[in-house]
Coordinates of C-alpha atoms in Angstrom, one line a residue:
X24 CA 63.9 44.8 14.0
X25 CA 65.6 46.1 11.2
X26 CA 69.3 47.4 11.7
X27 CA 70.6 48.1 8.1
X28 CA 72.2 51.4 7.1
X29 CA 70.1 53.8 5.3
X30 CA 71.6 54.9 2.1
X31 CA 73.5 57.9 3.9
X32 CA 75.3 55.6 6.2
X33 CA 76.0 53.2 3.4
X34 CA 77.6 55.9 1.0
X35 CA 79.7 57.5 4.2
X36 CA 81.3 54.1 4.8
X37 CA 82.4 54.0 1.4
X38 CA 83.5 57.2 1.1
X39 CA 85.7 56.7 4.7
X40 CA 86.7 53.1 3.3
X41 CA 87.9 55.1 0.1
X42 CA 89.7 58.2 2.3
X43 CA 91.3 55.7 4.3
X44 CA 92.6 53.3 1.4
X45 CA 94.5 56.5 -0.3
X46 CA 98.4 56.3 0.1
X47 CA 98.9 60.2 1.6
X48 CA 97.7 61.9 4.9
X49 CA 94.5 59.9 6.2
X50 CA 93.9 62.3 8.6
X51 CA 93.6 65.1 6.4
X52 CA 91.8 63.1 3.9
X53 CA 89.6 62.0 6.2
X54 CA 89.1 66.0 6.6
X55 CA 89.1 67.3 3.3
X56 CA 86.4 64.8 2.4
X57 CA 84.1 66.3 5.7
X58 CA 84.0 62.6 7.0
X59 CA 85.1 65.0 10.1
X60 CA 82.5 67.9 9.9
X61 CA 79.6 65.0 9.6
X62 CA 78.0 66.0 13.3
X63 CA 78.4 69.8 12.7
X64 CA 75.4 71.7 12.7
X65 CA 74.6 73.7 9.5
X66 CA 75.2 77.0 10.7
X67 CA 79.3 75.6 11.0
X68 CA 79.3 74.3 7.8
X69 CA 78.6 70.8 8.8
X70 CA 76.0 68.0 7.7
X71 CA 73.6 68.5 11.2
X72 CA 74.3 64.2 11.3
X73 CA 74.8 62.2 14.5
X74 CA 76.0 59.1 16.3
X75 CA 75.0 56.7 13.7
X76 CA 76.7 58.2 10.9
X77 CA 79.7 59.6 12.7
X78 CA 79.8 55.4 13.9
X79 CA 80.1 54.4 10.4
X80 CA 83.0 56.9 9.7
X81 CA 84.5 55.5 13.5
X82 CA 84.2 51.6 12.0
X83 CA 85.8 52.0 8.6
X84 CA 88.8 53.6 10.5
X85 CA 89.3 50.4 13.0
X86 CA 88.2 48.2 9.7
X87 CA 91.9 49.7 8.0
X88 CA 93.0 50.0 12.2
X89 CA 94.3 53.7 10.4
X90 CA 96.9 55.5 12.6
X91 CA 94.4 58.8 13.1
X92 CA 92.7 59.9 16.5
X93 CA 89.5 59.8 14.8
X94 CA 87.5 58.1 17.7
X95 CA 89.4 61.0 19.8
X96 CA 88.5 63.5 18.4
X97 CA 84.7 62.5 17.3
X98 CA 83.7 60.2 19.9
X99 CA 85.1 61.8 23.0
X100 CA 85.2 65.7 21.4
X101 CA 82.8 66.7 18.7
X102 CA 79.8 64.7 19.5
X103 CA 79.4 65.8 23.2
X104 CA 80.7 69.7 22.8
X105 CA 77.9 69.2 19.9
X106 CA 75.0 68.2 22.0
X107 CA 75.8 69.4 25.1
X108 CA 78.2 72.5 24.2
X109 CA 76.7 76.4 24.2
X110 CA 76.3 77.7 20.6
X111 CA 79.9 79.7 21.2
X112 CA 81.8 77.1 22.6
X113 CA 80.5 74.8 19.5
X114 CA 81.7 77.8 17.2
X115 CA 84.8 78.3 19.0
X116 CA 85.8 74.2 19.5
X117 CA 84.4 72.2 16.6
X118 CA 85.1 73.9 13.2
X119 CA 89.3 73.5 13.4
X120 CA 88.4 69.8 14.8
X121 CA 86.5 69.3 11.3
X122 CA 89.1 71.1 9.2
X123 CA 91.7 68.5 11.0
X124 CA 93.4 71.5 12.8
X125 CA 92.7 70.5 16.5
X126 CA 91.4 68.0 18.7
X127 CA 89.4 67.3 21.3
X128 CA 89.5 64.6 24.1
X129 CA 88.2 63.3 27.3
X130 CA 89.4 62.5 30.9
X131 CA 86.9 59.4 31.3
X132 CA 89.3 57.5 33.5
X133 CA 90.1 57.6 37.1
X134 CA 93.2 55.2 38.9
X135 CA 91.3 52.3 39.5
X136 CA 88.0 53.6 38.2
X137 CA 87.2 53.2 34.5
X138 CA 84.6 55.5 33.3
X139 CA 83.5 56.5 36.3
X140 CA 80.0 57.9 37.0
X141 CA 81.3 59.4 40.5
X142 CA 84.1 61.0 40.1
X143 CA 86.9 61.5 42.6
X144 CA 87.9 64.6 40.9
X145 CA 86.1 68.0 42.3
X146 CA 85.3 71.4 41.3
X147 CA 85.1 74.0 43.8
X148 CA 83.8 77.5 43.8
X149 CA 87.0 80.2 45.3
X150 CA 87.0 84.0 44.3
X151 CA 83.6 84.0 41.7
X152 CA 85.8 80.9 39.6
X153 CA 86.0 77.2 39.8
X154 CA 89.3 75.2 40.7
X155 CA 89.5 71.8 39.8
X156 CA 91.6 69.3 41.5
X157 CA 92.2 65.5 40.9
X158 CA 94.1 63.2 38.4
X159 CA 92.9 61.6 35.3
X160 CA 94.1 58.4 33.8
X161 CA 94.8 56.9 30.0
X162 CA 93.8 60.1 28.5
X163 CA 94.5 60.0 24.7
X164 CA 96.2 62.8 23.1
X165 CA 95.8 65.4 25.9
X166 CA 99.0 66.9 24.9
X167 CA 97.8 67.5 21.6
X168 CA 94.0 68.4 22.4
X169 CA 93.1 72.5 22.7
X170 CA 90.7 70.9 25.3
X171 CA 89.8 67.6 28.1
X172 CA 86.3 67.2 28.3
X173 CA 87.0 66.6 32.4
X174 CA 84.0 65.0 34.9
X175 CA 84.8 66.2 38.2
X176 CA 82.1 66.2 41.1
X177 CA 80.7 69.2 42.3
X178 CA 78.5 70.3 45.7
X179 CA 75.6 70.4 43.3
X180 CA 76.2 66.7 41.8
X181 CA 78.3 65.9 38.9
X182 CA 79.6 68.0 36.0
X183 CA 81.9 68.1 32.6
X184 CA 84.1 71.0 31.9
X185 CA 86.5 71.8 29.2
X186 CA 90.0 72.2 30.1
X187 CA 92.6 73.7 28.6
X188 CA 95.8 71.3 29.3
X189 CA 98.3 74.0 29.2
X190 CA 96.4 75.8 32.1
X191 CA 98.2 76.2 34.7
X192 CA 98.0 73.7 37.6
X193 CA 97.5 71.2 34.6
X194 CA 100.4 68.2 34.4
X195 CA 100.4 65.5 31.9
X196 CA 102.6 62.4 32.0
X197 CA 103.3 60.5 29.1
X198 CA 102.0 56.9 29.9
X199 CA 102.6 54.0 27.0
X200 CA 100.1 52.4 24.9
X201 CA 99.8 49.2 23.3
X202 CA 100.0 50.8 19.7
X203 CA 102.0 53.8 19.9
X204 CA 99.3 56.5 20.5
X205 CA 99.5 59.8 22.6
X206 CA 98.4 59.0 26.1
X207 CA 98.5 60.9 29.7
X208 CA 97.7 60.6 33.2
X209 CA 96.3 64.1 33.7
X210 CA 96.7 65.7 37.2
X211 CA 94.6 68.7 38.3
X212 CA 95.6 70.6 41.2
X213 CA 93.3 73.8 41.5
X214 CA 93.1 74.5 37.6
X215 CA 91.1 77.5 37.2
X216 CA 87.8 77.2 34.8
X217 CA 84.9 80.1 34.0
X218 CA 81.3 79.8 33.5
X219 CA 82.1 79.3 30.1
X220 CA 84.2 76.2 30.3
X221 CA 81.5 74.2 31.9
X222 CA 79.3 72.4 29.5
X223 CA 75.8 72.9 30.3
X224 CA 73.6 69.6 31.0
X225 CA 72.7 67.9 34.6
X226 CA 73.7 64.6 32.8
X227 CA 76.5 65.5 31.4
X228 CA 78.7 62.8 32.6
X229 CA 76.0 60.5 31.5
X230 CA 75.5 62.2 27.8
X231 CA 79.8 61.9 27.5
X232 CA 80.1 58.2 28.2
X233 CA 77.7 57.2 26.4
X234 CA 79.2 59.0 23.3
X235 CA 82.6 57.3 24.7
X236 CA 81.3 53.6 24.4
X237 CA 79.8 53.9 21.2
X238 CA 82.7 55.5 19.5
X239 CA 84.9 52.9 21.4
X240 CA 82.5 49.9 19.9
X241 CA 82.5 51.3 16.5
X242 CA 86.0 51.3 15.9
X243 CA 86.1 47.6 17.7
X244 CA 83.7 46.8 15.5
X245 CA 85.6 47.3 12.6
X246 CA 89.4 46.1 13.9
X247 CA 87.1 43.0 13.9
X248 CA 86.2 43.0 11.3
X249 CA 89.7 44.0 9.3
X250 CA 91.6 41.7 11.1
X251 CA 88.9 38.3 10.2
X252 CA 89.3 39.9 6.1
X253 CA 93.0 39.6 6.5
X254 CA 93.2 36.6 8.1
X255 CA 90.3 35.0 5.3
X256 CA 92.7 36.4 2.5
X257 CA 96.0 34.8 4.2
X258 CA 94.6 31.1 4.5
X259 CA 93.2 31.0 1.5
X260 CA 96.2 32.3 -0.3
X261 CA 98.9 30.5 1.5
X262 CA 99.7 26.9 1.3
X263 CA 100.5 23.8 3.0
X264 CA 101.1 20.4 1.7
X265 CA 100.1 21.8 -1.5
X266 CA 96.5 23.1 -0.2
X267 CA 95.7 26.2 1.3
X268 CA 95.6 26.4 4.8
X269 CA 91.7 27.2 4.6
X270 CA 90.9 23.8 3.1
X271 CA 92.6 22.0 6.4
X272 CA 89.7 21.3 9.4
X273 CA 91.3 23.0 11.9
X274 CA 91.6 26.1 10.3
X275 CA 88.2 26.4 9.0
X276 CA 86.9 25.7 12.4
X277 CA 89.2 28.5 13.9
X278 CA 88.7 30.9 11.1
X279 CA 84.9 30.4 11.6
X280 CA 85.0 31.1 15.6
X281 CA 86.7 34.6 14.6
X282 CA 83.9 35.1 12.0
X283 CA 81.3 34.0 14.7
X284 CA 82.8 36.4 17.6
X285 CA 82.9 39.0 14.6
X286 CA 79.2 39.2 13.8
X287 CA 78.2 39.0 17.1
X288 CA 79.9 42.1 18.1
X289 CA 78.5 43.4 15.1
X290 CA 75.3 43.0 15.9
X291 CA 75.6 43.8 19.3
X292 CA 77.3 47.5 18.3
X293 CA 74.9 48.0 15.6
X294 CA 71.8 47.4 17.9
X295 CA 73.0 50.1 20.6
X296 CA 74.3 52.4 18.6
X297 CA 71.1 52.8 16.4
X298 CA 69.1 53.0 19.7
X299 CA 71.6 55.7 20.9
X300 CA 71.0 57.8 17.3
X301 CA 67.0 57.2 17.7
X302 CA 67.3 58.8 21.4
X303 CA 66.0 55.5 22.8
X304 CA 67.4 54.1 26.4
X305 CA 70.7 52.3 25.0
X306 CA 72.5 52.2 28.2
X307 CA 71.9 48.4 28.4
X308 CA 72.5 48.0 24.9
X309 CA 75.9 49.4 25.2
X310 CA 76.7 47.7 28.1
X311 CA 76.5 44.3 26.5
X312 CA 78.1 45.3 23.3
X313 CA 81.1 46.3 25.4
X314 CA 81.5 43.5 27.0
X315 CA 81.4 41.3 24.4
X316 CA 83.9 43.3 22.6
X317 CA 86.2 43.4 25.6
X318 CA 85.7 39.8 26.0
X319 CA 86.1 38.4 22.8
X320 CA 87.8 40.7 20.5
X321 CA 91.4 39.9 22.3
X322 CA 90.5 36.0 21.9
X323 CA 89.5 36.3 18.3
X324 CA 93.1 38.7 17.6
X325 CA 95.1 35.6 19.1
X326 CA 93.5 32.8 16.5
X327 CA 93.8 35.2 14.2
X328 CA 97.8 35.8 15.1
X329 CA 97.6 31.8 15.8
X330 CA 96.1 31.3 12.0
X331 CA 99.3 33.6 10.0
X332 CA 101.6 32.1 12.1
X333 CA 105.0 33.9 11.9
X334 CA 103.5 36.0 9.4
X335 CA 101.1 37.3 11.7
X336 CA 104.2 38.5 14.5
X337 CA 106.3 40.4 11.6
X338 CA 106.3 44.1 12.1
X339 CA 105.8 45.0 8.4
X340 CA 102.5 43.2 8.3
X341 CA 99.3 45.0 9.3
X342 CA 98.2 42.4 11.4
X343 CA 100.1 43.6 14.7
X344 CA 98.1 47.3 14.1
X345 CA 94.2 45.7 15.0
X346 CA 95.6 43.3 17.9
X347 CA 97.1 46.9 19.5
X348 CA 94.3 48.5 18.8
X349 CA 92.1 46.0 20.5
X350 CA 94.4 46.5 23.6
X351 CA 93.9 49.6 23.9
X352 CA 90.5 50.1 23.1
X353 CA 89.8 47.0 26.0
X354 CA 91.6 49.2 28.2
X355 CA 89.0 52.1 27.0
X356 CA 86.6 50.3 27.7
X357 CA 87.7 49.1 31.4
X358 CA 88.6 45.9 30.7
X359 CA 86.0 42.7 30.0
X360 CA 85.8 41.9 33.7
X361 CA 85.0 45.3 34.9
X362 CA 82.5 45.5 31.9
X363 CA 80.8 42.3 33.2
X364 CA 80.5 43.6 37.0
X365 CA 78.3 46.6 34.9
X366 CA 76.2 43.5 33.6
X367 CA 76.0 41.6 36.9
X368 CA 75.3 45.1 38.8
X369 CA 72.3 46.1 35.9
X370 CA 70.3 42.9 36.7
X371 CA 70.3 42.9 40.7
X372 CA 69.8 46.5 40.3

């Protein structure tokens, strides 16, 4: 089956690669440029695009591991409000997102419950509104979002609705991160929402983690991807005995594990991901891609540390930017074991 980009994919990964390669402001680059407004419909001034394209955009920002909360606010804002959103809350949300004036974000975590399906957190009818109660963990830039996309379980199953995190009854706690990013623990405790905060779709929880792992992937994909180029361009260039460290066995044979666990996860991304955008059954798709991302992208960040030596520990160097990022997006994705029991619990389902 063949996976390679059409030509529109191809010419938005060069245009992000060339956005994120500037010296000023990537994230309003990334704006001005409409690598932002890609998944907006027409009608908002957007490009009517999806997950495959906004993935490409997603990958060239983990390939230069960029400082911006672009898999935020795509991944976990625009791309669910987009398909499962009302027309007004996709007028009123998603055009500041694209202009780079807002965010978006989602409360996919629970304490000790990564992406959960079932959430612990509940919505309850009182007085003709719903009150929300519960608390949310590793939330990414919930201070800074106008809204948390927030599953909570209701008497009629499960739901998603948009919170505003200055509401009252809403507290956020700063929690640290591996690279330096905004992230809360979100606690609910009877936070009023309307009719029009909920988004409308039985599977919405469904429809919002799946946009979650993709996203998550595609940036893994390319912090992969960045760090194996920078780590080629280092042996190569530096020397040892008077030959470069890529000529000595050892090296070759750890450069080409990294380059091995790279395309793999590449592959692996590339093949969910396209089945997502085609509206095929991906859910086992992405659940393999994550785990081998969880599983091996941390290993192949160590050889590549391993492979600069003290270059590769040195604050100034970009190297330390992808192994954080891989951190944290492991985290994201609930860890590699957790993404295994998903595995193990697919087949004796």
């Amino acid at each position: 089956m063949d996976f390679t980009l059409d030509d529109t994919q191809t010419e938005i990964a060069a245009l992000a690669a060339k956005v994120l390669g500037a010296e000023d402001d990537p994230w309003r680059a990334l704006a001005s440029s409409g690598l932002l407004a890609l998944a907006l419909p027409p009608d908002l001034e957007g490009d009517g695009l999806g997950v495959a394209e906004v993935a490409q955009v997603l990958t060239e920002v983990g390939r230069a591991a960029a400082p911006v909360p672009a898999y935020t606010a795509l991944a976990l804002g625009v791309l669910p409000v987009e398909t499962l959103g009302t027309p007004q809350q996709r007028a009123d949300l998603l055009p500041p997102v694209a202009a780079g004036e807002a965010l978006l974000t989602a409360a996919l975590h629970e304490p000790s419950a990564p992406l959960t399906g079932q959430p612990a957190a509940t919505a309850r009818a009182a007085d003709g509104k719903w009150l929300l109660s519960g608390v949310k963990t590793a939330v990414p830039y919930a201070r800074e979002a106008t809204r948390i996309l927030t599953p909570v379980t209701t008497p009629h199953g499960t739901a998603v609705y948009l919170v505003d995190p200055q509401a009252d009854g809403v507290t956020l706690v700063p929690t640290p991160t591996s690279a330096g990013t905004p992230e809360y623990t979100v606690r609910l405790d009877d936070v009023a929402a309307e009719e029009s905060d909920l988004l409308f779709d039985r599977g919405a929880v469904a429809a919002l983690h799946r946009f979650a792992l993709a996203g998550a992937l595609a940036v893994g994909d390319g912090l992969l991807a960045g760090a194996l180029a920078l780590t080629v361009k280092h042996v190569g260039e530096r020397t040892q005995f008077g030959r470069p460290l890529a000529t000595f066995q050892a090296v070759a044979g750890q450069i080409a594990d990294v380059y091995v666990a790279s395309r793999t996860v590449h592959l692996a991304v590339t093949s969910a991901v396209w089945r997502l955008a085609a509206g095929l059954d991906a859910d086992a798709e992405l659940d393999v891609a994550a785990y081998w991302l969880a599983e091996e992208a941390p290993k192949a960040l160590a050889t590549c540390h391993h492979l600069h030596g003290g270059v590769g520990v040195d604050e100034t160097y970009p190297l330390h930017r992808y192994s954080s990022a891989v951190k944290d997006l492991g985290r994201a994705l609930g860890g590699a074991a957790h993404r295994l029991g998903r595995l193990g619990e697919r087949v004796a389902g």
